[in-house]
XYZ file of C-alpha atoms in Angstrom:
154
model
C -10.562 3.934 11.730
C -7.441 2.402 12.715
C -3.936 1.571 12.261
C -2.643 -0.606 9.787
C -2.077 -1.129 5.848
C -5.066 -0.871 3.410
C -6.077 0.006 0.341
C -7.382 3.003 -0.272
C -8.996 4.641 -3.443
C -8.126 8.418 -4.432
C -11.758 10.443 -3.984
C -9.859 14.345 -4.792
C -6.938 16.409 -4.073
C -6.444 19.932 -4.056
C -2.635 21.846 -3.909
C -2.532 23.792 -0.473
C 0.050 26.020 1.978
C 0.839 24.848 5.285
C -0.957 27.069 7.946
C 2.418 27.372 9.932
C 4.874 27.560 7.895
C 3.290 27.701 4.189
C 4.735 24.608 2.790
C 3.506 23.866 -0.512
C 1.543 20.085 -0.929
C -0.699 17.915 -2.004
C -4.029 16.887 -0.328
C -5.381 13.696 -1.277
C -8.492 12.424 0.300
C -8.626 8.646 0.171
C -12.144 6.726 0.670
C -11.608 3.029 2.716
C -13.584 0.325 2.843
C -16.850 1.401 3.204
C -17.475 4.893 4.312
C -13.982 6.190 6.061
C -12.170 8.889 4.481
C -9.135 10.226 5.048
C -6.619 12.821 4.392
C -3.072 12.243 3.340
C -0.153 15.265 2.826
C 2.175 15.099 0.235
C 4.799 17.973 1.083
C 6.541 19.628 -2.080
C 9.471 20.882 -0.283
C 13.700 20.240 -1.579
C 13.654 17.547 0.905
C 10.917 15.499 0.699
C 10.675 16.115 -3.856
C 11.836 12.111 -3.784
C 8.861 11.466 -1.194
C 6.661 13.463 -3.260
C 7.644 12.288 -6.369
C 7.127 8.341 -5.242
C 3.492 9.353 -3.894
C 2.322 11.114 -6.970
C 3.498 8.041 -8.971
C 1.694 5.915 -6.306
C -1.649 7.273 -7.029
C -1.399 7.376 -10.385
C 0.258 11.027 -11.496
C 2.876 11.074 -13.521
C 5.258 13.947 -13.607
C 7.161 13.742 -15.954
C 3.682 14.446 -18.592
C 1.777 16.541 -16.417
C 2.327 20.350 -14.589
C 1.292 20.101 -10.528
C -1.509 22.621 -11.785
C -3.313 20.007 -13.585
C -4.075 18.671 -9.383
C -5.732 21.700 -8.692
C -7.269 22.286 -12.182
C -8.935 18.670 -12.007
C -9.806 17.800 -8.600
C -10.456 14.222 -9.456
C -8.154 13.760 -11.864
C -7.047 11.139 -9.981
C -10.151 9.723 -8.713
C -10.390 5.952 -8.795
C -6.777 5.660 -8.690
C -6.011 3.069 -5.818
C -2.627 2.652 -3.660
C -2.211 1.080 -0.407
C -1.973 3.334 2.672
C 0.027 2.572 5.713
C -2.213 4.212 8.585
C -0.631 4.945 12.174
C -1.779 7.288 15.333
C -0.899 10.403 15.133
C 1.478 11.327 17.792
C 0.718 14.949 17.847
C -3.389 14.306 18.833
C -1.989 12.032 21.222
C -0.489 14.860 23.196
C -3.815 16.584 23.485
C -5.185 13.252 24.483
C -6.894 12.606 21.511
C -6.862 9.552 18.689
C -6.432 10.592 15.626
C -4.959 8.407 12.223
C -2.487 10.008 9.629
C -1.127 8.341 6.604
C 2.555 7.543 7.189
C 2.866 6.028 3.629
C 1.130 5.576 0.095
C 2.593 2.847 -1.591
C 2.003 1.869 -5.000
C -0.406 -1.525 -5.315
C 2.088 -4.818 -6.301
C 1.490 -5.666 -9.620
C -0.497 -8.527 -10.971
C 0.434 -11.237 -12.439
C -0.533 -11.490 -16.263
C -3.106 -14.234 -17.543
C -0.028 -15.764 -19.387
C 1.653 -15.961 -16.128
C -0.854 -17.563 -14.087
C -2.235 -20.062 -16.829
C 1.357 -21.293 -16.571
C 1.171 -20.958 -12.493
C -1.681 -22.652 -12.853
C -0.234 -25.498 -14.780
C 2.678 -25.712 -12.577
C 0.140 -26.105 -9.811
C -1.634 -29.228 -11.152
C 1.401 -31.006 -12.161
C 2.428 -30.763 -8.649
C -0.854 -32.227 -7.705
C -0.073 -34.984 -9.804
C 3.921 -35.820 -8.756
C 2.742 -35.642 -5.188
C -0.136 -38.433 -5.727
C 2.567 -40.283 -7.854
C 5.237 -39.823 -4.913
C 5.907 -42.865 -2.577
C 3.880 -42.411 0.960
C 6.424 -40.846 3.276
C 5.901 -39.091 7.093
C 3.077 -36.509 6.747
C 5.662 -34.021 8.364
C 8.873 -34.221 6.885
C 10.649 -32.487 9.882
C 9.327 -35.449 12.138
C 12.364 -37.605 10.299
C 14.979 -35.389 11.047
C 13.886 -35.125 14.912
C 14.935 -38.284 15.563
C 18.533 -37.863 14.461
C 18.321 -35.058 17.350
C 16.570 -37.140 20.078
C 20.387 -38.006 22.368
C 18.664 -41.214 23.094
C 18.526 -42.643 19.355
């Protein structure tokens, strides 16, 4: 494991209490690439429901259809779902002199272009192939012109 942005595919989740304090969350367990799994916490306190709410719609829950039971119901109800994790040390392992990852964010994947869009992309593409062949032959590096107006010497 190690820090950075990937993405990450939902495996299960299960609703839980916070050992310390008993906040109510989400646990989502995220495969990697290969093998690697890991753990994310989605707090469902006042203060963090806008959090919450952004990483529940990130994996692919919706709640404005479905009750927070339905997570622990269905434990894979989400399963498959995929969102892009940002992955950093944890800070509080580091203390104890240990490395440890935690999920800092789940974002939602960008969205795809449609097939509409990139046939036209694609278009756009080749007809820039062909103005550039069509083009008269100027400097390979168009910033090479404008360094000589910049050179004190002429």
């Amino acid at each position: 494991m190690e820090k950075g942005t990937f993405k990450a595919k939902v495996v299960q989740h299960r609703l839980s209490l916070s050992a310390q304090k008993g906040t109510p969350g989400v646990i989502v367990t995220f495969e990697l690439d290969g093998d690697e799994h890991i753990d994310a916490s989605i707090w469902l306190t006042d203060a963090a429901m806008g959090m919450a709410r952004k990483n529940l719609k990130a994996i692919g829950f919706d709640v404005d259809k479905l009750n927070v039971s339905e997570l622990e119901k269905n434990p894979v109800l989400l399963a498959g779902n995929e969102a892009e994790l940002v992955i950093v040390v944890d800070d509080y392992a580091a203390k104890y002199d240990r490395v440890a990852y935690k999920v800092k964010y789940i974002n939602a994947l960008g969205a795809k272009p449609k097939q509409m869009d990139l046939d036209r992309i694609t278009k756009a593409l080749r007809a820039a192939k062909n103005a550039e062949q069509e083009a008269p032959a100027e400097s390979e590096d168009p910033a090479e012109e404008d360094m000589s107006k910049l050179d004190p010497r002429g």
